[in-house]
XYZ file of C-alpha atoms in Angstrom:
559
model
C 87.455 167.191 29.234
C 84.806 167.436 26.480
C 81.236 167.058 27.518
C 79.739 163.693 26.731
C 76.024 163.576 26.068
C 73.871 161.560 28.549
C 72.914 158.691 26.361
C 76.599 157.970 25.621
C 77.726 158.542 29.216
C 75.103 156.164 30.600
C 75.277 153.556 27.873
C 75.287 150.150 29.678
C 78.593 148.328 29.939
C 77.253 145.208 31.475
C 73.967 143.303 31.463
C 73.239 144.543 34.951
C 72.661 148.026 33.435
C 70.488 147.003 30.466
C 66.950 148.346 31.157
C 63.587 146.765 30.310
C 64.949 143.568 28.494
C 65.000 141.038 31.364
C 64.096 137.995 29.346
C 66.662 138.658 26.554
C 69.410 139.526 29.092
C 68.686 136.285 31.051
C 69.033 134.260 27.828
C 72.238 135.815 26.822
C 73.740 135.515 30.355
C 72.889 131.831 30.300
C 74.616 131.388 26.971
C 77.773 132.854 28.404
C 77.636 130.968 31.704
C 76.969 127.635 30.101
C 79.413 128.136 27.114
C 76.627 127.136 24.800
C 76.514 130.148 22.527
C 75.469 130.139 18.897
C 77.540 131.254 15.931
C 75.071 133.828 14.830
C 72.440 136.049 16.536
C 69.984 138.688 15.256
C 68.680 141.343 17.588
C 65.566 143.194 16.461
C 63.379 145.852 18.006
C 62.581 149.690 17.956
C 65.346 152.214 18.120
C 66.905 152.957 21.480
C 65.970 149.775 23.139
C 69.443 148.364 23.677
C 70.165 146.163 20.704
C 73.674 147.490 19.780
C 74.568 148.018 23.443
C 73.608 144.348 24.258
C 75.533 143.103 21.207
C 78.698 144.864 22.479
C 78.247 143.585 26.006
C 77.802 140.039 24.705
C 80.931 140.364 22.510
C 82.800 141.653 25.572
C 81.520 138.755 27.679
C 82.554 136.235 25.054
C 86.141 137.252 25.327
C 86.115 138.114 29.093
C 88.736 136.151 31.115
C 86.578 136.062 34.214
C 82.729 136.557 33.288
C 80.552 137.277 36.383
C 77.125 135.622 36.232
C 77.251 135.703 32.444
C 78.250 139.424 32.314
C 81.723 140.808 31.570
C 83.845 141.637 34.620
C 85.142 144.848 33.117
C 88.400 144.297 35.035
C 90.351 141.928 32.884
C 92.782 142.932 30.124
C 90.274 141.878 27.437
C 87.433 144.000 28.982
C 89.607 147.078 29.496
C 90.926 146.916 25.931
C 87.428 146.199 24.440
C 87.084 149.619 22.719
C 90.323 149.161 20.817
C 90.016 145.373 20.384
C 90.756 144.524 16.713
C 88.914 141.247 17.150
C 85.527 143.005 17.672
C 84.444 144.567 14.320
C 81.485 146.780 14.133
C 80.035 147.363 10.667
C 77.374 149.861 9.751
C 75.387 148.117 6.984
C 73.690 151.376 5.948
C 77.028 152.713 4.529
C 78.635 149.275 3.806
C 75.853 147.487 2.215
C 77.433 146.349 -1.119
C 78.506 142.861 -2.097
C 82.202 144.009 -2.274
C 82.199 144.960 1.398
C 80.668 141.661 2.365
C 83.202 139.691 0.281
C 86.019 141.610 2.037
C 84.472 140.628 5.310
C 84.256 136.939 4.234
C 88.018 137.009 3.385
C 88.907 138.376 6.816
C 86.674 135.893 8.584
C 89.140 133.158 7.743
C 91.938 134.943 9.820
C 92.252 133.781 13.457
C 91.787 136.335 16.247
C 94.877 138.361 17.047
C 94.406 138.509 20.883
C 90.966 137.207 21.852
C 89.197 133.890 21.993
C 86.594 134.872 19.404
C 86.392 137.254 16.541
C 83.012 138.990 16.793
C 81.247 140.788 13.862
C 78.520 143.231 14.847
C 76.549 144.363 11.816
C 74.198 147.099 12.646
C 71.101 147.983 10.538
C 71.637 144.693 8.702
C 68.312 145.141 6.737
C 70.206 147.787 4.657
C 72.320 145.135 2.925
C 71.554 144.613 -0.755
C 70.201 141.315 -1.959
C 73.524 140.430 -3.462
C 75.258 141.143 -0.240
C 72.910 138.961 1.736
C 73.491 136.137 -0.789
C 77.260 136.526 -0.371
C 76.934 136.371 3.384
C 74.632 133.423 3.476
C 77.146 130.448 3.282
C 79.534 132.022 5.737
C 76.684 132.826 8.164
C 75.669 129.172 8.000
C 79.048 127.673 8.653
C 81.494 130.236 9.910
C 84.851 129.244 11.409
C 84.699 128.167 15.059
C 86.418 131.321 16.179
C 83.808 133.616 14.658
C 80.477 134.907 16.077
C 78.080 137.123 14.062
C 75.644 139.504 15.908
C 73.174 141.222 13.496
C 70.964 144.061 14.654
C 67.973 145.633 12.846
C 64.909 147.810 13.427
C 63.227 146.381 10.316
C 63.211 142.542 10.776
C 60.638 142.208 7.911
C 63.273 143.384 5.425
C 65.715 140.622 6.298
C 65.522 137.533 4.091
C 64.081 134.426 5.742
C 67.241 132.490 4.681
C 69.296 134.799 6.931
C 66.809 134.623 9.824
C 66.713 130.850 9.718
C 70.485 130.736 10.405
C 70.394 132.939 13.432
C 69.139 132.879 17.011
C 66.573 135.634 17.180
C 66.073 137.955 20.168
C 63.248 140.551 20.135
C 63.901 143.777 22.128
C 60.539 145.288 23.220
C 59.832 148.910 23.749
C 61.003 149.884 27.260
C 58.100 150.439 29.654
C 57.257 153.990 30.823
C 57.975 152.912 34.436
C 61.464 151.597 33.583
C 62.395 154.729 31.680
C 61.204 157.007 34.455
C 63.201 154.939 37.005
C 66.319 155.256 34.882
C 65.823 158.918 34.257
C 65.464 159.463 38.019
C 68.789 157.703 38.554
C 70.485 159.817 35.799
C 69.001 162.974 37.361
C 70.314 162.044 40.759
C 73.829 161.365 39.435
C 73.895 164.578 37.370
C 72.201 166.850 39.853
C 69.364 167.686 37.376
C 66.196 169.235 38.927
C 63.156 167.846 37.356
C 59.466 167.364 38.300
C 57.786 163.977 38.340
C 55.237 165.098 35.712
C 58.047 166.204 33.399
C 59.753 162.771 33.637
C 56.412 161.084 32.898
C 55.876 163.209 29.826
C 59.510 162.595 28.618
C 58.949 158.783 29.013
C 55.724 158.988 27.019
C 57.347 161.071 24.239
C 60.200 158.603 23.976
C 57.889 155.873 22.814
C 59.822 153.142 24.582
C 63.299 154.217 23.538
C 65.781 154.918 26.309
C 68.178 156.780 23.966
C 65.492 159.281 22.928
C 64.441 159.772 26.617
C 67.991 160.514 27.645
C 68.438 162.851 24.655
C 65.425 164.834 25.574
C 66.563 165.066 29.168
C 69.902 166.349 27.965
C 68.392 169.082 25.888
C 66.243 170.274 28.768
C 68.964 170.252 31.331
C 71.135 172.974 29.684
C 70.727 175.313 32.679
C 69.960 175.110 36.380
C 66.183 175.740 36.050
C 64.027 172.892 37.240
C 62.462 171.024 34.308
C 58.773 171.313 34.415
C 55.893 169.693 32.581
C 55.262 173.005 30.699
C 58.925 173.131 29.621
C 58.653 169.645 28.069
C 55.438 170.494 26.372
C 56.681 173.763 24.970
C 60.135 172.452 23.945
C 58.924 169.212 22.218
C 55.430 170.371 21.053
C 53.562 167.863 23.126
C 50.146 168.256 24.752
C 49.269 167.467 28.418
C 46.723 164.966 29.621
C 44.954 167.859 31.248
C 44.541 169.579 27.978
C 43.358 166.287 26.329
C 40.749 165.929 29.177
C 39.639 169.522 28.563
C 39.182 168.872 24.858
C 37.137 165.770 25.300
C 34.993 167.503 27.933
C 34.249 170.285 25.439
C 33.271 167.812 22.884
C 30.816 166.225 25.288
C 29.442 169.537 26.370
C 28.982 170.754 22.784
C 31.375 173.628 23.361
C 32.374 174.104 19.719
C 34.224 177.279 20.397
C 36.540 175.729 22.980
C 37.044 172.621 20.879
C 38.347 174.798 18.035
C 40.436 176.940 20.331
C 42.201 173.947 21.949
C 42.929 172.395 18.528
C 44.301 175.751 17.335
C 46.520 175.881 20.459
C 47.778 172.371 19.748
C 48.434 173.213 16.111
C 50.360 176.332 16.990
C 52.477 174.590 19.589
C 53.893 172.363 16.860
C 52.708 169.055 18.287
C 53.201 166.139 16.074
C 49.708 165.172 14.880
C 50.453 161.414 15.111
C 51.486 161.753 18.770
C 48.376 163.988 19.481
C 46.004 161.391 18.000
C 47.724 158.543 19.836
C 47.344 160.516 23.158
C 43.636 161.200 22.420
C 43.070 157.440 21.772
C 44.919 156.531 24.962
C 42.883 158.875 27.079
C 39.623 157.625 25.400
C 40.793 154.094 26.270
C 41.211 155.108 29.876
C 37.723 156.678 29.964
C 36.241 153.478 28.492
C 37.878 151.412 31.180
C 36.549 153.757 33.892
C 33.015 153.284 32.483
C 33.154 149.544 32.325
C 34.814 149.308 35.754
C 31.968 151.259 37.368
C 34.068 154.266 38.123
C 32.386 156.453 35.512
C 34.363 159.749 35.353
C 34.045 160.122 31.601
C 31.938 162.942 30.145
C 31.261 160.837 27.021
C 29.157 157.717 26.879
C 30.816 154.357 25.949
C 29.451 154.227 22.378
C 30.784 157.685 21.746
C 34.185 156.615 22.911
C 34.150 153.315 20.948
C 33.189 154.998 17.730
C 35.457 158.026 18.232
C 38.482 155.661 18.784
C 37.902 153.955 15.460
C 37.492 157.229 13.637
C 40.635 158.659 15.122
C 42.470 155.558 14.173
C 41.111 155.758 10.633
C 42.242 159.383 10.570
C 45.727 158.300 11.623
C 45.877 155.789 8.792
C 44.938 158.531 6.220
C 47.240 161.412 7.218
C 49.370 161.037 4.087
C 46.685 162.807 1.894
C 47.240 166.352 0.826
C 45.251 168.111 3.565
C 46.120 169.747 6.947
C 46.095 166.902 9.429
C 44.387 169.104 12.098
C 41.573 169.803 9.648
C 40.891 166.062 9.607
C 41.117 165.899 13.470
C 38.797 168.868 13.593
C 36.144 167.213 11.434
C 36.278 163.936 13.414
C 35.893 165.663 16.750
C 33.160 168.069 15.481
C 31.184 165.057 14.388
C 30.661 164.084 18.049
C 29.818 167.506 19.361
C 26.285 167.397 20.629
C 26.010 163.652 20.701
C 25.520 163.435 24.419
C 22.535 165.737 24.293
C 21.090 164.669 21.047
C 21.341 160.929 21.471
C 21.275 160.397 25.166
C 22.210 156.696 25.304
C 23.724 154.299 22.772
C 22.513 155.547 19.416
C 25.648 157.194 18.108
C 26.420 154.692 15.540
C 22.824 154.358 14.341
C 22.404 158.014 13.959
C 25.715 159.002 12.339
C 26.836 155.844 10.432
C 25.330 156.131 6.941
C 27.399 153.620 5.004
C 26.908 150.157 6.382
C 23.522 150.950 7.951
C 21.417 151.106 4.806
C 18.599 149.051 6.389
C 17.927 151.993 8.850
C 17.343 154.539 6.188
C 14.073 155.600 4.664
C 14.242 152.937 1.968
C 15.685 149.496 2.281
C 16.854 148.306 -1.205
C 17.984 144.734 -1.480
C 19.049 144.853 -4.987
C 18.847 147.028 -8.046
C 16.591 144.523 -9.753
C 13.874 145.255 -7.179
C 14.058 149.073 -7.639
C 11.119 150.320 -9.726
C 8.596 153.035 -9.829
C 6.131 150.987 -7.763
C 8.164 151.768 -4.649
C 7.513 155.412 -4.865
C 4.454 155.386 -2.608
C 6.308 153.344 0.073
C 9.228 155.792 -0.126
C 6.927 158.726 0.488
C 5.060 157.093 3.390
C 8.249 155.937 5.211
C 9.943 159.272 4.599
C 7.039 161.110 6.229
C 7.193 158.656 9.207
C 10.960 159.394 9.604
C 10.369 163.117 9.450
C 7.669 162.896 12.108
C 9.982 160.828 14.285
C 12.793 163.357 13.859
C 10.529 166.284 14.788
C 10.042 164.817 18.242
C 13.840 164.434 18.888
C 15.230 167.578 17.307
C 17.627 169.409 19.694
C 18.929 172.900 19.193
C 22.558 171.937 19.821
C 23.671 169.574 17.032
C 26.393 170.803 14.703
C 26.136 168.014 12.118
C 22.831 167.629 10.161
C 21.120 164.295 10.165
C 21.435 162.446 6.851
C 18.052 162.204 5.032
C 19.116 160.944 1.629
C 19.007 157.280 0.612
C 22.370 156.422 -0.843
C 21.236 153.339 -2.853
C 18.340 155.253 -4.405
C 20.740 158.067 -5.458
C 23.194 155.657 -6.923
C 20.394 153.974 -8.770
C 19.013 157.302 -10.161
C 22.537 158.381 -11.189
C 22.892 155.156 -13.160
C 19.721 155.839 -15.092
C 21.470 158.390 -17.307
C 25.034 158.356 -16.176
C 27.643 159.224 -18.884
C 31.319 159.868 -19.230
C 30.692 163.303 -20.590
C 28.720 164.469 -17.507
C 31.396 163.014 -15.185
C 34.045 164.921 -17.136
C 32.136 168.190 -16.907
C 31.804 167.923 -13.075
C 35.215 166.438 -12.595
C 36.995 169.147 -14.679
C 35.225 171.831 -12.607
C 35.917 170.304 -9.205
C 39.093 172.206 -8.442
C 37.448 175.504 -9.602
C 34.546 174.656 -7.337
C 36.965 174.232 -4.359
C 38.447 177.655 -5.046
C 34.874 179.111 -5.309
C 34.046 177.566 -1.916
C 37.109 179.151 -0.227
C 35.179 182.414 -0.156
C 31.813 180.841 0.675
C 32.084 177.921 3.064
C 35.501 176.934 4.355
C 34.066 174.029 6.424
C 32.692 172.491 3.260
C 36.077 172.955 1.626
C 37.662 170.829 4.413
C 35.140 168.074 3.932
C 35.570 167.973 0.138
C 39.412 168.428 0.091
C 40.158 164.748 -0.849
C 37.028 163.792 -2.709
C 36.823 162.437 -6.212
C 33.932 162.380 -8.781
C 32.797 158.670 -9.239
C 29.952 159.121 -11.688
C 27.564 161.830 -12.890
C 24.332 162.078 -14.899
C 22.368 165.131 -15.934
C 20.809 165.354 -12.412
C 22.947 163.257 -10.030
C 26.674 163.262 -8.967
C 28.341 160.568 -6.901
C 31.592 161.543 -4.991
C 33.873 159.805 -2.571
C 36.368 160.580 0.166
C 39.072 158.218 1.246
C 37.761 158.549 4.908
C 34.367 156.893 5.514
C 33.589 159.312 8.320
C 34.118 162.188 5.999
C 31.599 160.736 3.591
C 29.064 160.615 6.414
C 29.786 164.327 7.242
C 29.395 165.312 3.566
C 26.045 163.534 3.414
C 25.016 165.325 6.533
C 25.797 168.667 4.746
C 24.322 167.656 1.398
C 21.791 170.528 1.089
C 24.603 173.039 1.529
C 26.767 171.233 -1.068
C 23.954 171.211 -3.608
C 23.203 174.842 -3.013
C 26.842 175.933 -3.260
C 27.357 173.883 -6.515
C 24.295 175.417 -8.004
C 25.653 178.875 -7.100
C 28.915 177.977 -8.721
C 27.694 176.263 -11.978
C 24.053 177.297 -12.276
C 23.024 173.621 -12.298
C 21.140 171.930 -9.474
C 22.647 168.494 -9.060
C 21.710 165.903 -6.387
C 24.932 164.696 -4.667
C 25.767 161.724 -2.585
C 29.088 160.733 -0.893
C 29.516 156.957 -1.368
C 31.739 154.793 0.771
C 34.109 152.423 -0.951
C 32.312 149.252 0.102
C 28.907 150.498 -1.078
C 30.296 151.641 -4.364
C 31.875 148.287 -5.058
C 28.645 146.616 -4.289
C 26.602 148.957 -6.575
C 29.030 148.609 -9.463
C 28.865 144.765 -9.205
C 24.994 145.080 -9.451
C 25.450 147.373 -12.450
C 27.511 144.700 -14.210
C 24.891 142.028 -13.284
C 22.115 144.214 -14.747
C 24.092 144.869 -17.868
C 24.804 141.133 -18.401
C 21.113 140.331 -17.893
C 19.822 143.320 -19.917
C 18.029 144.797 -16.930
C 17.386 148.510 -17.262
C 17.551 151.051 -14.424
C 14.283 152.854 -13.642
C 14.080 156.206 -11.856
C 12.946 156.166 -8.215
C 11.111 159.302 -6.960
C 12.588 161.113 -3.992
C 10.836 163.277 -1.529
C 12.467 166.316 -2.987
C 11.093 165.686 -6.452
C 9.199 168.732 -7.710
C 8.705 167.523 -11.221
C 7.861 164.278 -12.881
C 10.404 161.590 -12.913
C 12.413 161.645 -16.188
C 11.503 158.969 -18.642
C 14.235 156.493 -19.528
C 14.938 156.009 -23.142
C 15.002 152.332 -24.236
C 18.608 151.298 -24.676
C 19.869 148.289 -26.524
C 22.667 146.033 -25.174
C 25.240 147.830 -27.306
C 24.422 151.146 -25.751
C 24.446 149.684 -22.321
C 27.925 148.242 -22.883
C 29.070 151.645 -24.139
C 27.715 153.282 -21.014
C 29.424 150.635 -18.753
C 32.729 151.440 -20.442
C 32.190 155.169 -19.888
C 31.636 154.685 -16.158
C 33.827 151.770 -15.210
C 36.375 151.390 -18.107
C 36.790 148.566 -20.483
C 35.921 145.069 -19.333
C 34.149 142.039 -20.813
C 30.615 140.917 -19.996
C 30.488 137.145 -19.585
């Protein structure tokens, strides 16, 4: 006899064997026992959670001659002939999604069952039907013949029209818990004589993401010989990373062990681990550490604020992995940001020290609006800057990897707007790719930071850039001296750069439009770095201001 894969061999044939869907199974059992079943159902949930299997069991129970507690008996003639029953029609909507196929179905619906009480239509992946096919199905689904029951199944419920949903009883199949998957795998291993460690089963359950079919498929792949399945086998075969390795990575971050952080990330990269799974496991372990801190069982090497901030940065990284950059480079940048935090900051100052955008009030100058920026603030800027420098001198540690940000973003945006022009932006923008290539031989870390940046605006002295990831903007601003020096080496021009977060840029451009409407000119604000007199601003009339606005922001009307 041909070998049958485990997920097919152990597919449930009664509600008693459906794992992890107790509430749904209970409701379906009650419908069979009471005889009060609907004419249309829709089962939704992630893959491998039992939707199609439950639909088949329910169809079998509907036609069973002697149902047991709402489940098919598997003994009567109807149950034994279920696989070949012409009255149970299973349709794959992915390959039969047109209006012609649905019209053929509608014509056949009128025919009475040939040997069963009910004619049951199971339409799998129903969200794949076209709009025309859904419309053709609508009337029949609302008022089918009394001998017909529809069971629709989908993984993407949001793609099913509301008019279809409103005519069906909906059952949501949840991801199967890790404990239930492990329990089922232990049963299968016992039946099949498969030797496997407990840790390996736990890892398989985690990798399956709540899908029993995936878990059985992975177990099947690993059980091809008589060797006991170990955690290392699972990790090597499926490119996963163990909790032990995650803990080692986080400990290295907390201990400022840059070399080990990079080595572990390189190991993970070479193992072929899916970056999304890796980030999710990092977040899960950080969550466990946060709970241990708050419960008083402080076993974490990171402080709570580090954990809190790192979770959000990793989640943002997860949401931005579709950009054209090596995912592990992004993960590298995020983790390196926190190297040295424990020694440098001590308590709960992570966010205040490293969050540039959104914390403008903590910088050397607090600028409430562009209208209030003028040359009279120069003295205050210098005094406060000196105070900040003196304060930093008392807290400098020899371990930090990321430089503290000393630039004022609003001041730099203001100074860029003084003489910003489309031609200057084009000069810098056109050379940006060449600058990246230049950096490849000079500073590869800086290349990683600048990989997804765009030039927002430029003047003869200032350049505003932006990354899609806010934490990357902070890292760029922490390396601003290096960026300015490298660009000067590349172009021969010394620009002052600033990486601007999207929220701040929107706010500043709104101020620009306000100033344009009210004929308020921008005045240069001196910075600590200034070694020459502030440039004088030529007087512009409104027409010239409007032209400048179009250069920077595009065409719009001033009201």
